[in-house]
Amino acid sequence: MKIITISRQYGAGGREIGLAVGKELGVTLYDRDIIAATAKASSIDASQIEREGEEISATESILRNITPISYDQKDYIYETQRSVILDLAAKGPCVILGRCADVVLHDAGIETLNVYIYSDEAHRAQRISGYLDTTDTAEIVRAMKKKDRARRSYYEHYTGQHWGDCHNYDITLNSGSLGVEACVQLICAAVKAADNK
């Protein structure tokens, strides 16, 4: 069985889908485990890794391209996370959430099934409302746009590819129109079909 990577828009349910896929296939989902392992390997506080480990602002990305920093803490976190992802992949089939895992594993010659989960703003806002424990529409939309911008800049900075571009993934799924359960079943069916090729 291939390793499954899941990239996702904020609030599209990628973690929920990843957990359910892992359970259905009997494999582990790696998400916060990557943060813990990166913290241990780098001696950087886990809360800082969580803040910086999957985000670069659009402005920061532009500045880095204009005047490249030779090597800084964000690069160190990325390289450490990259090593952690490769170590986890070496253990066998699993689901890895975000953190450029699709490109990291591809560049290492490891076969993957790469999934991108997206959704319309209404479905995402409903889920984000629960994350943030608020019904303030302006706050929810602000958080949604900020997180997506940061993820896009991070992915594009470290991979040179466009985040969310269907050409980077084997499957792109709209969790809003399909629902979580259908997304899970489609991913599991794709894994089984790939295994039977």
Short mmCIF file of C-alpha atoms in Angstrom, two decimals:
data_model
loop_
_atom_site.label_atom_id
_atom_site.label_comp_id
_atom_site.label_asym_id
_atom_site.label_seq_id
_atom_site.Cartn_x
_atom_site.Cartn_y
_atom_site.Cartn_z
CA MET A 1 0.00 0.00 0.00
CA LYS A 2 1.22 3.49 -0.86
CA ILE A 3 1.67 6.24 1.66
CA ILE A 4 -1.20 8.72 1.53
CA THR A 5 -0.50 12.43 1.80
CA ILE A 6 -3.31 14.90 2.43
CA SER A 7 -3.00 18.60 1.69
CA ARG A 8 -6.01 20.68 2.64
CA GLN A 9 -7.63 24.08 2.83
CA TYR A 10 -8.19 25.33 6.35
CA GLY A 11 -11.57 24.12 7.55
CA ALA A 12 -12.07 21.60 4.74
CA GLY A 13 -11.87 18.65 7.15
CA GLY A 14 -8.53 17.21 6.05
CA ARG A 15 -7.59 15.98 9.53
CA GLU A 16 -11.00 14.36 10.10
CA ILE A 17 -10.81 12.68 6.70
CA GLY A 18 -7.21 11.57 7.30
CA LEU A 19 -8.09 10.03 10.67
CA ALA A 20 -11.03 8.14 9.15
CA VAL A 21 -8.91 6.91 6.20
CA GLY A 22 -6.23 5.71 8.61
CA LYS A 23 -8.80 3.87 10.68
CA GLU A 24 -10.43 2.30 7.61
CA LEU A 25 -7.08 1.11 6.22
CA GLY A 26 -5.55 0.20 9.58
CA VAL A 27 -2.67 2.69 9.33
CA THR A 28 -1.53 5.65 11.43
CA LEU A 29 -2.26 9.30 10.66
CA TYR A 30 0.77 11.51 11.30
CA ASP A 31 0.01 15.14 12.03
CA ARG A 32 0.89 16.48 15.48
CA ASP A 33 3.29 13.53 15.88
CA ILE A 34 5.45 15.31 13.29
CA ILE A 35 5.51 18.43 15.48
CA ALA A 36 6.51 16.40 18.55
CA ALA A 37 9.24 14.51 16.68
CA THR A 38 10.54 17.74 15.10
CA ALA A 39 10.65 19.40 18.54
CA LYS A 40 12.60 16.48 19.95
CA ALA A 41 15.07 16.38 17.05
CA SER A 42 15.61 20.14 16.88
CA SER A 43 15.34 21.19 20.54
CA ILE A 44 12.88 23.89 19.44
CA ASP A 45 9.72 24.28 21.49
CA ALA A 46 6.74 22.39 20.01
CA SER A 47 4.48 25.46 20.23
CA GLN A 48 6.93 27.43 18.08
CA ILE A 49 7.11 24.61 15.55
CA GLU A 50 3.32 24.50 15.45
CA ARG A 51 3.26 28.27 14.77
CA GLU A 52 6.04 28.29 12.18
CA GLY A 53 6.15 24.72 10.88
CA GLU A 54 3.63 25.05 8.08
CA GLU A 55 3.40 28.79 7.55
CA ILE A 56 5.22 31.56 5.76
CA SER A 57 3.44 34.85 5.13
CA ALA A 58 3.18 36.01 1.51
CA THR A 59 5.31 39.05 2.37
CA GLU A 60 7.99 36.89 3.98
CA SER A 61 8.03 34.59 0.95
CA ILE A 62 8.54 37.55 -1.41
CA LEU A 63 11.31 39.01 0.78
CA ARG A 64 13.06 35.62 0.96
CA ASN A 65 13.02 35.41 -2.84
CA ILE A 66 14.34 38.95 -3.30
CA THR A 67 17.03 38.78 -0.63
CA PRO A 68 17.47 35.12 0.27
CA ILE A 69 18.43 34.39 3.84
CA SER A 70 21.26 31.88 3.77
CA TYR A 71 19.66 29.65 6.41
CA ASP A 72 17.34 30.48 9.28
CA GLN A 73 15.18 28.81 11.90
CA LYS A 74 12.24 28.27 9.52
CA ASP A 75 14.54 26.46 7.11
CA TYR A 76 15.92 24.42 10.00
CA ILE A 77 12.38 23.49 11.10
CA TYR A 78 11.49 22.56 7.52
CA GLU A 79 14.60 20.39 7.08
CA THR A 80 14.01 18.68 10.42
CA GLN A 81 10.34 18.04 9.56
CA ARG A 82 11.46 16.70 6.20
CA SER A 83 13.74 14.18 7.95
CA VAL A 84 10.94 13.22 10.35
CA ILE A 85 8.55 12.64 7.43
CA LEU A 86 11.10 10.42 5.67
CA ASP A 87 11.67 8.44 8.89
CA LEU A 88 7.92 7.94 9.36
CA ALA A 89 7.50 6.89 5.73
CA ALA A 90 10.29 4.33 6.16
CA LYS A 91 8.17 2.57 8.79
CA GLY A 92 5.56 1.67 6.17
CA PRO A 93 2.11 2.71 4.94
CA CYS A 94 0.55 5.65 6.74
CA VAL A 95 -1.37 8.90 6.20
CA ILE A 96 0.64 12.14 6.46
CA LEU A 97 -1.16 15.46 6.81
CA GLY A 98 0.30 18.57 5.18
CA ARG A 99 3.88 19.80 5.65
CA CYS A 100 4.78 19.37 1.96
CA ALA A 101 4.87 15.59 2.48
CA ASP A 102 3.72 14.95 -1.10
CA VAL A 103 6.81 16.65 -2.55
CA VAL A 104 9.20 15.51 0.19
CA LEU A 105 8.32 11.86 -0.47
CA HIS A 106 8.21 12.24 -4.26
CA ASP A 107 11.69 13.78 -4.26
CA ALA A 108 12.91 10.82 -2.19
CA GLY A 109 11.48 8.37 -4.73
CA ILE A 110 8.78 7.09 -2.37
CA GLU A 111 5.46 6.16 -3.97
CA THR A 112 2.48 8.06 -2.62
CA LEU A 113 -1.18 8.72 -3.25
CA ASN A 114 -1.49 12.51 -2.98
CA VAL A 115 -4.85 13.98 -2.02
CA TYR A 116 -6.02 17.59 -1.85
CA ILE A 117 -9.16 18.42 0.15
CA TYR A 118 -11.00 21.66 -0.49
CA SER A 119 -14.48 23.03 0.11
CA ASP A 120 -16.70 26.06 -0.33
CA GLU A 121 -16.46 28.88 2.21
CA ALA A 122 -19.82 28.12 3.87
CA HIS A 123 -18.86 24.55 4.83
CA ARG A 124 -15.39 25.63 5.88
CA ALA A 125 -16.74 28.51 7.97
CA GLN A 126 -19.03 26.11 9.83
CA ARG A 127 -16.10 23.87 10.76
CA ILE A 128 -13.78 26.81 11.61
CA SER A 129 -16.48 28.25 13.87
CA GLY A 130 -16.07 25.12 16.00
CA TYR A 131 -12.25 25.34 15.92
CA LEU A 132 -12.28 28.95 17.09
CA ASP A 133 -15.38 28.68 19.28
CA THR A 134 -16.93 31.76 17.70
CA THR A 135 -19.82 32.68 15.42
CA ASP A 136 -18.26 36.01 14.40
CA THR A 137 -18.33 35.76 10.60
CA ALA A 138 -15.64 38.40 10.06
CA GLU A 139 -13.26 36.61 12.47
CA ILE A 140 -13.90 33.24 10.81
CA VAL A 141 -13.32 34.58 7.28
CA ARG A 142 -10.18 36.42 8.42
CA ALA A 143 -8.77 33.23 9.98
CA MET A 144 -9.68 31.17 6.90
CA LYS A 145 -7.93 33.54 4.49
CA LYS A 146 -4.88 34.04 6.72
CA LYS A 147 -4.30 30.31 7.22
CA ASP A 148 -4.77 29.49 3.53
CA ARG A 149 -2.40 32.31 2.47
CA ALA A 150 0.24 31.08 4.92
CA ARG A 151 -0.08 27.44 3.81
CA ARG A 152 0.06 28.45 0.14
CA SER A 153 3.18 30.59 0.64
CA TYR A 154 4.89 27.88 2.70
CA TYR A 155 4.14 25.13 0.17
CA GLU A 156 5.16 27.22 -2.80
CA HIS A 157 8.32 28.52 -1.10
CA TYR A 158 9.62 25.07 -0.15
CA THR A 159 8.40 23.05 -3.15
CA GLY A 160 8.34 25.50 -6.05
CA GLN A 161 4.89 24.13 -6.94
CA HIS A 162 1.43 25.66 -6.74
CA TRP A 163 -0.57 24.66 -3.67
CA GLY A 164 -4.01 23.36 -4.65
CA ASP A 165 -3.10 22.85 -8.34
CA CYS A 166 -4.82 19.61 -9.38
CA HIS A 167 -1.72 18.57 -11.36
CA ASN A 168 0.18 18.08 -8.08
CA TYR A 169 -2.28 15.54 -6.71
CA ASP A 170 -3.74 12.18 -7.68
CA ILE A 171 -7.15 13.13 -6.26
CA THR A 172 -8.79 16.44 -5.42
CA LEU A 173 -12.00 16.19 -3.40
CA ASN A 174 -14.63 18.76 -2.44
CA SER A 175 -15.55 17.79 1.11
CA GLY A 176 -18.40 20.32 1.15
CA SER A 177 -20.35 18.79 -1.71
CA LEU A 178 -19.26 15.17 -1.20
CA GLY A 179 -19.25 15.00 2.59
CA VAL A 180 -16.56 13.50 4.80
CA GLU A 181 -17.69 9.87 4.50
CA ALA A 182 -17.71 9.92 0.68
CA CYS A 183 -14.22 11.47 0.65
CA VAL A 184 -12.98 8.72 2.96
CA GLN A 185 -14.48 5.98 0.80
CA LEU A 186 -13.11 7.50 -2.42
CA ILE A 187 -9.59 7.73 -0.99
CA CYS A 188 -9.74 4.15 0.31
CA ALA A 189 -11.05 2.93 -3.05
CA ALA A 190 -8.20 4.74 -4.84
CA VAL A 191 -5.64 3.12 -2.52
CA LYS A 192 -7.08 -0.33 -3.18
CA ALA A 193 -7.20 0.30 -6.95
CA ALA A 194 -3.56 1.43 -6.93
CA ASP A 195 -2.58 -1.70 -5.01
CA ASN A 196 -4.29 -3.89 -7.62
CA LYS A 197 -2.62 -2.25 -10.62
#
